[in-house]
mmCIF file of C-alpha atoms in Angstrom:
data_model
loop_
_atom_site.group_PDB
_atom_site.id
_atom_site.type_symbol
_atom_site.label_atom_id
_atom_site.label_comp_id
_atom_site.label_asym_id
_atom_site.label_seq_id
_atom_site.Cartn_x
_atom_site.Cartn_y
_atom_site.Cartn_z
ATOM 1 C CA MET A 1 25.192 22.607 24.750
ATOM 2 C CA ARG A 2 25.343 21.726 20.538
ATOM 3 C CA ARG A 3 21.320 21.124 19.171
ATOM 4 C CA VAL A 4 21.156 19.315 15.844
ATOM 5 C CA LEU A 5 17.412 19.779 14.042
ATOM 6 C CA LEU A 6 15.926 17.237 11.511
ATOM 7 C CA ARG A 7 13.492 19.383 9.639
ATOM 8 C CA PRO A 8 10.878 17.751 7.476
ATOM 9 C CA TRP A 9 11.958 17.370 3.781
ATOM 10 C CA SER A 10 9.601 17.912 0.557
ATOM 11 C CA GLY A 11 11.016 14.997 -1.599
ATOM 12 C CA ARG A 12 9.044 11.851 -2.685
ATOM 13 C CA GLU A 13 10.272 8.476 -0.249
ATOM 14 C CA GLY A 14 11.273 6.242 -1.164
ATOM 15 C CA LYS A 15 14.878 3.841 -1.057
ATOM 16 C CA GLY A 16 17.373 6.045 -2.747
ATOM 17 C CA SER A 17 15.049 8.834 -3.075
ATOM 18 C CA MET A 18 15.897 12.306 -2.439
ATOM 19 C CA MET A 19 13.803 12.141 1.143
ATOM 20 C CA ASP A 20 16.866 9.446 1.297
ATOM 21 C CA GLU A 21 19.635 10.916 0.753
ATOM 22 C CA MET A 22 18.477 13.879 3.291
ATOM 23 C CA LYS A 23 18.044 12.419 5.967
ATOM 24 C CA ALA A 24 21.246 12.646 7.571
ATOM 25 C CA LEU A 25 22.390 16.482 5.821
ATOM 26 C CA ASP A 26 19.295 17.528 8.423
ATOM 27 C CA LEU A 27 21.722 16.950 10.991
ATOM 28 C CA LEU A 28 23.471 20.090 9.695
ATOM 29 C CA HIS A 29 20.858 22.779 9.502
ATOM 30 C CA THR A 30 21.208 24.394 12.511
ATOM 31 C CA LYS A 31 24.062 27.417 13.163
ATOM 32 C CA ALA A 32 24.235 26.136 17.210
ATOM 33 C CA PHE A 33 25.534 23.022 15.941
ATOM 34 C CA LEU A 34 27.472 24.180 13.468
ATOM 35 C CA HIS A 35 29.808 27.100 15.112
ATOM 36 C CA SER A 36 30.098 24.313 18.029
ATOM 37 C CA GLY A 37 28.337 27.448 20.253
ATOM 38 C CA CYS A 38 29.873 30.193 20.292
ATOM 39 C CA SER A 39 28.680 32.782 17.232
ATOM 40 C CA ASP A 40 32.726 34.418 17.100
ATOM 41 C CA ALA A 41 33.777 30.175 15.673
ATOM 42 C CA PRO A 42 34.463 30.029 12.027
ATOM 43 C CA ALA A 43 32.962 27.998 9.189
ATOM 44 C CA PRO A 44 34.004 24.474 9.247
ATOM 45 C CA THR A 45 35.485 22.975 6.730
ATOM 46 C CA LEU A 46 34.409 20.109 4.191
ATOM 47 C CA LEU A 47 36.953 17.786 3.789
ATOM 48 C CA VAL A 48 35.736 15.366 0.606
ATOM 49 C CA LEU A 49 37.634 11.930 0.948
ATOM 50 C CA GLY A 50 37.672 9.146 -0.684
ATOM 51 C CA GLY A 51 35.896 6.014 0.869
ATOM 52 C CA ARG A 52 32.684 5.799 -0.087
ATOM 53 C CA SER A 53 30.884 8.171 -2.410
ATOM 54 C CA PRO A 54 28.147 10.010 -0.726
ATOM 55 C CA SER A 55 25.342 11.490 -3.790
ATOM 56 C CA SER A 56 26.682 13.886 -5.502
ATOM 57 C CA SER A 57 23.013 16.301 -4.540
ATOM 58 C CA TRP A 58 23.339 15.934 -0.944
ATOM 59 C CA LEU A 59 27.538 16.996 -1.079
ATOM 60 C CA TRP A 60 26.176 19.733 -2.901
ATOM 61 C CA GLU A 61 24.097 20.884 -0.538
ATOM 62 C CA LEU A 62 25.949 19.661 2.664
ATOM 63 C CA SER A 63 28.730 22.511 0.988
ATOM 64 C CA GLN A 64 26.251 25.443 0.810
ATOM 65 C CA VAL A 65 24.833 24.249 4.728
ATOM 66 C CA LEU A 66 28.084 24.692 6.327
ATOM 67 C CA LYS A 67 29.805 27.639 3.649
ATOM 68 C CA GLY A 68 32.465 27.092 4.376
ATOM 69 C CA LYS A 69 35.414 26.221 2.471
ATOM 70 C CA VAL A 70 36.541 22.945 1.158
ATOM 71 C CA TRP A 71 39.128 20.260 0.824
ATOM 72 C CA ALA A 72 39.243 17.214 -1.046
ATOM 73 C CA LEU A 73 41.781 14.912 -0.151
ATOM 74 C CA ASP A 74 43.380 12.316 -3.043
ATOM 75 C CA ARG A 75 40.422 11.005 -4.885
ATOM 76 C CA GLY A 76 38.072 13.119 -3.270
ATOM 77 C CA ALA A 77 37.941 15.441 -6.121
ATOM 78 C CA ASP A 78 36.765 13.070 -8.414
ATOM 79 C CA VAL A 79 33.527 12.868 -6.005
ATOM 80 C CA CYS A 80 33.445 16.824 -5.997
ATOM 81 C CA LYS A 81 33.555 17.198 -9.487
ATOM 82 C CA ALA A 82 31.141 14.651 -9.857
ATOM 83 C CA ALA A 83 29.060 16.796 -7.688
ATOM 84 C CA GLY A 84 30.075 20.231 -9.623
ATOM 85 C CA LEU A 85 31.506 21.406 -6.458
ATOM 86 C CA THR A 86 35.078 23.207 -6.628
ATOM 87 C CA PRO A 87 37.472 22.133 -3.804
ATOM 88 C CA HIS A 88 39.230 25.034 -2.708
ATOM 89 C CA ARG A 89 42.523 22.600 -2.028
ATOM 90 C CA LEU A 90 43.448 19.666 -3.185
ATOM 91 C CA LEU A 91 45.935 17.185 -1.197
ATOM 92 C CA GLY A 92 46.983 13.899 -0.692
ATOM 93 C CA ASP A 93 50.140 12.059 -2.693
ATOM 94 C CA LEU A 94 47.358 11.784 -5.390
ATOM 95 C CA ASP A 95 47.401 8.091 -5.798
ATOM 96 C CA SER A 96 44.257 7.424 -6.910
ATOM 97 C CA ILE A 97 42.770 10.937 -8.447
ATOM 98 C CA SER A 98 42.005 10.391 -12.148
ATOM 99 C CA GLN A 99 43.819 12.461 -14.358
ATOM 100 C CA ASN A 100 40.342 13.883 -15.509
ATOM 101 C CA ALA A 101 39.357 15.718 -11.057
ATOM 102 C CA TYR A 102 42.830 16.875 -11.353
ATOM 103 C CA ASP A 103 43.393 18.850 -14.454
ATOM 104 C CA TRP A 104 39.896 20.313 -13.474
ATOM 105 C CA ALA A 105 40.588 21.144 -9.836
ATOM 106 C CA LYS A 106 44.049 23.034 -11.062
ATOM 107 C CA ALA A 107 42.440 24.630 -13.783
ATOM 108 C CA ALA A 108 39.489 25.602 -11.190
ATOM 109 C CA GLY A 109 42.685 27.415 -8.951
ATOM 110 C CA ALA A 110 42.376 24.482 -6.017
ATOM 111 C CA LEU A 111 45.395 24.880 -4.139
ATOM 112 C CA VAL A 112 47.729 21.403 -4.737
ATOM 113 C CA ASP A 113 49.369 19.670 -2.185
ATOM 114 C CA ARG A 114 51.414 17.186 -3.650
ATOM 115 C CA TYR A 115 53.796 14.774 -1.303
ATOM 116 C CA PRO A 116 55.140 11.439 -2.192
ATOM 117 C CA PRO A 117 53.796 8.308 -1.717
ATOM 118 C CA ASP A 118 56.265 7.030 0.550
ATOM 119 C CA LYS A 119 55.888 8.508 3.178
ATOM 120 C CA ASN A 120 54.399 7.913 6.673
ATOM 121 C CA LEU A 121 50.952 9.569 7.431
ATOM 122 C CA THR A 122 48.332 9.491 5.586
ATOM 123 C CA ASP A 123 46.690 12.008 3.534
ATOM 124 C CA PHE A 124 43.607 12.645 6.562
ATOM 125 C CA GLN A 125 46.590 13.207 8.916
ATOM 126 C CA LEU A 126 48.258 15.581 7.074
ATOM 127 C CA ALA A 127 45.181 18.171 6.133
ATOM 128 C CA LEU A 128 44.792 17.742 10.047
ATOM 129 C CA GLN A 129 47.933 19.593 10.965
ATOM 130 C CA LEU A 130 47.000 22.379 8.407
ATOM 131 C CA LEU A 131 44.010 22.948 9.583
ATOM 132 C CA GLU A 132 42.693 25.744 11.240
ATOM 133 C CA SER A 133 38.819 25.923 12.022
ATOM 134 C CA PRO A 134 36.693 22.550 13.134
ATOM 135 C CA ILE A 135 35.673 19.941 10.384
ATOM 136 C CA VAL A 136 33.229 18.256 8.575
ATOM 137 C CA VAL A 137 34.225 15.020 6.883
ATOM 138 C CA THR A 138 33.135 12.830 4.352
ATOM 139 C CA GLY A 139 33.715 10.565 2.164
ATOM 140 C CA CYS A 140 34.969 8.111 4.917
ATOM 141 C CA TRP A 141 32.576 5.402 5.730
ATOM 142 C CA GLY A 142 32.324 2.069 3.648
ATOM 143 C CA GLY A 143 35.539 1.442 2.772
ATOM 144 C CA ARG A 144 38.444 -0.394 4.872
ATOM 145 C CA PHE A 145 38.736 -1.059 8.142
ATOM 146 C CA ASP A 146 42.079 0.025 8.835
ATOM 147 C CA HIS A 147 41.625 3.148 7.384
ATOM 148 C CA LEU A 148 38.184 4.148 9.699
ATOM 149 C CA PHE A 149 40.464 3.110 12.142
ATOM 150 C CA SER A 150 43.210 5.484 11.344
ATOM 151 C CA LEU A 151 40.557 8.317 10.505
ATOM 152 C CA LEU A 152 38.727 8.077 13.876
ATOM 153 C CA PHE A 153 41.553 8.149 16.018
ATOM 154 C CA SER A 154 43.099 11.233 14.165
ATOM 155 C CA VAL A 155 40.833 13.280 14.737
ATOM 156 C CA LEU A 156 40.660 12.518 18.413
ATOM 157 C CA LYS A 157 44.633 13.427 18.338
ATOM 158 C CA ALA A 158 44.173 16.827 16.394
ATOM 159 C CA ALA A 159 41.748 17.878 19.472
ATOM 160 C CA ASP A 160 44.741 17.800 21.053
ATOM 161 C CA TRP A 161 45.593 20.781 18.579
ATOM 162 C CA GLY A 162 42.375 22.145 18.583
ATOM 163 C CA VAL A 163 40.909 20.799 15.516
ATOM 164 C CA ARG A 164 38.091 19.498 15.881
ATOM 165 C CA THR A 165 35.781 17.635 14.171
ATOM 166 C CA LEU A 166 31.487 17.665 14.592
ATOM 167 C CA ALA A 167 30.515 15.221 12.030
ATOM 168 C CA LEU A 168 31.936 12.330 10.127
ATOM 169 C CA ILE A 169 29.153 12.362 7.798
ATOM 170 C CA ASP A 170 26.755 11.054 4.698
ATOM 171 C CA GLU A 171 23.505 10.298 3.861
ATOM 172 C CA ARG A 172 23.655 6.995 5.249
ATOM 173 C CA GLU A 173 25.432 7.101 8.951
ATOM 174 C CA ALA A 174 27.072 9.976 11.260
ATOM 175 C CA LEU A 175 28.698 9.940 14.226
ATOM 176 C CA PHE A 176 29.114 12.970 16.333
ATOM 177 C CA PRO A 177 32.274 13.361 18.641
ATOM 178 C CA LEU A 178 31.189 14.331 22.144
ATOM 179 C CA HIS A 179 33.804 15.910 24.205
ATOM 180 C CA GLY A 180 33.100 16.385 27.806
ATOM 181 C CA PRO A 181 31.271 17.726 29.646
ATOM 182 C CA SER A 182 28.899 18.850 26.785
ATOM 183 C CA SER A 183 25.380 17.533 25.310
ATOM 184 C CA LEU A 184 23.688 16.703 21.886
ATOM 185 C CA THR A 185 20.209 17.338 20.854
ATOM 186 C CA LEU A 186 19.274 15.266 17.952
ATOM 187 C CA GLU A 187 15.337 16.018 16.583
ATOM 188 C CA PHE A 188 14.199 14.347 13.995
ATOM 189 C CA SER A 189 11.392 14.704 11.205
ATOM 190 C CA THR A 190 12.513 11.060 10.087
ATOM 191 C CA LEU A 191 13.996 8.808 12.643
ATOM 192 C CA PRO A 192 17.301 6.840 11.941
ATOM 193 C CA GLU A 193 17.151 3.026 12.260
ATOM 194 C CA SER A 194 19.669 2.949 15.085
ATOM 195 C CA LEU A 195 21.376 4.788 17.187
ATOM 196 C CA SER A 196 25.006 3.739 19.675
ATOM 197 C CA LEU A 197 26.704 5.661 22.077
ATOM 198 C CA LEU A 198 30.575 4.751 21.772
ATOM 199 C CA PRO A 199 33.384 4.954 24.203
ATOM 200 C CA LEU A 200 36.160 7.034 21.532
ATOM 201 C CA THR A 201 38.192 6.873 25.227
ATOM 202 C CA ARG A 202 39.315 4.753 28.189
ATOM 203 C CA ASN A 203 36.027 5.415 29.568
ATOM 204 C CA CYS A 204 33.279 8.130 29.281
ATOM 205 C CA GLU A 205 31.848 8.827 32.248
ATOM 206 C CA GLY A 206 28.506 10.556 33.995
ATOM 207 C CA VAL A 207 26.822 9.501 30.265
ATOM 208 C CA SER A 208 22.965 10.301 30.077
ATOM 209 C CA ALA A 209 20.672 9.316 27.272
ATOM 210 C CA GLU A 210 16.983 10.188 27.023
ATOM 211 C CA GLY A 211 14.259 9.939 24.124
ATOM 212 C CA VAL A 212 15.503 6.491 23.100
ATOM 213 C CA ARG A 213 13.616 3.057 23.890
ATOM 214 C CA TRP A 214 16.210 2.445 26.747
ATOM 215 C CA PRO A 215 16.967 5.219 28.090
ATOM 216 C CA LEU A 216 20.560 5.752 30.328
ATOM 217 C CA GLU A 217 21.286 7.773 33.309
ATOM 218 C CA ASP A 218 24.830 8.834 34.408
ATOM 219 C CA VAL A 219 26.628 5.878 33.801
ATOM 220 C CA THR A 220 30.006 5.056 32.819
ATOM 221 C CA LEU A 221 30.346 3.180 29.398
ATOM 222 C CA GLU A 222 33.752 1.193 28.895
ATOM 223 C CA GLN A 223 35.946 0.849 25.791
ATOM 224 C CA LYS A 224 37.074 -1.958 25.637
ATOM 225 C CA TRP A 225 33.113 -3.328 26.475
ATOM 226 C CA PRO A 226 31.218 -1.297 23.994
ATOM 227 C CA TRP A 227 27.798 -2.033 24.746
ATOM 228 C CA ALA A 228 25.330 1.032 24.355
ATOM 229 C CA VAL A 229 24.375 0.391 21.201
ATOM 230 C CA SER A 230 21.460 -0.244 18.800
ATOM 231 C CA ASN A 231 18.919 2.295 20.492
ATOM 232 C CA ILE A 232 16.055 2.779 19.289
ATOM 233 C CA PRO A 233 15.102 6.790 19.178
ATOM 234 C CA ARG A 234 12.157 8.827 19.725
ATOM 235 C CA SER A 235 11.580 12.277 17.920
ATOM 236 C CA SER A 236 14.481 13.858 20.294
ATOM 237 C CA ALA A 237 17.163 12.463 21.428
ATOM 238 C CA ARG A 238 19.338 14.070 24.182
ATOM 239 C CA PHE A 239 22.957 12.461 25.146
ATOM 240 C CA LYS A 240 25.635 13.899 27.889
ATOM 241 C CA VAL A 241 29.355 12.749 28.228
ATOM 242 C CA ALA A 242 31.071 14.249 31.874
ATOM 243 C CA LYS A 243 34.318 12.912 31.083
ATOM 244 C CA GLY A 244 35.676 11.501 28.260
ATOM 245 C CA VAL A 245 35.066 11.643 24.398
ATOM 246 C CA LEU A 246 31.411 9.815 23.568
ATOM 247 C CA GLY A 247 30.535 9.173 19.800
ATOM 248 C CA VAL A 248 26.725 9.345 19.136
ATOM 249 C CA TYR A 249 26.371 7.610 16.034
ATOM 250 C CA ALA A 250 23.436 7.523 14.576
ATOM 251 C CA ALA A 251 22.395 4.687 10.976
ATOM 252 C CA PHE A 252 19.780 5.875 8.317
ATOM 253 C CA GLU A 253 19.826 2.672 6.427
ATOM 254 C CA GLU A 254 21.942 -1.010 6.823
ATOM 255 C CA CYS A 255 25.194 -0.454 4.887
#
C-alpha cells in the first residue's frame, strides 16, 4: 500500500499564498510513497516539462523532497532556471527553450541530448526511453489536450518496461496512476476541492473508495463511461483497485 500524507503548512493562507502552493507538494512527503513501498527502490527522477509552470518555490521544494535527479525537457529548462534548480539532463528538440536558459544549463554541466525537430516521438517519449527509475512529472498541466493525452498514455506504456510514474503534479492538480492490485491512502490537512477516479485502462475492476462523500465498494469503472468524478474528500481517503490502472486525481483549485 502506498500512503501519502499531507502535512500542515505554517504559511499564511489565501489564494496565491505559500499555503496554496504547498498543498499538492505535501502529497509527496512520505518515503513509502516516494519509493513505492520498496526500501531499496531508487529515488524518483523529476521531469520538468514546458506546460503550465509550477511556482519556483514549489518546484524547488519538490526537488528537495524527491532527492533524485532532475531532467528538463525543452522549455522546462526555463522553469528550472527561474527556480534556481540546475537540471542534470536537458533533452528534446529544444525548439521552445530560451537561449539564456540553454546557455545556463549547459554552463552548469547539464548533459544535453538534442534531437532534430523532424521526429516521430515527443520529447517526453524520448525521455521515457532513457529512464530507468520511477518518475514524478511536473509542468505537464494547463496546456493543449493533445499534449496531455499523448503524455498520459505514454506514461501507461512506459510502465510496460518498468518506468513507473508516481505522480503528474503541480500545486493545482495531481494525478496518481495506481496499478492494480494496489491501494493508496491520502491524508489531508487541507482538502482538495474534488477527487476523481479515472479508469486509465479499458476497465478498472474491484475499485473501492473510503473517506469520501460518495464511497464506492468493489465496483467496475469503464473507460468509455467514466462517472466517478468530482467526489468530495474527508480528512483521509483510501482507494483500491484490483485490476487495471486507476488514475486518482485531486484538484486543489479550479483551473
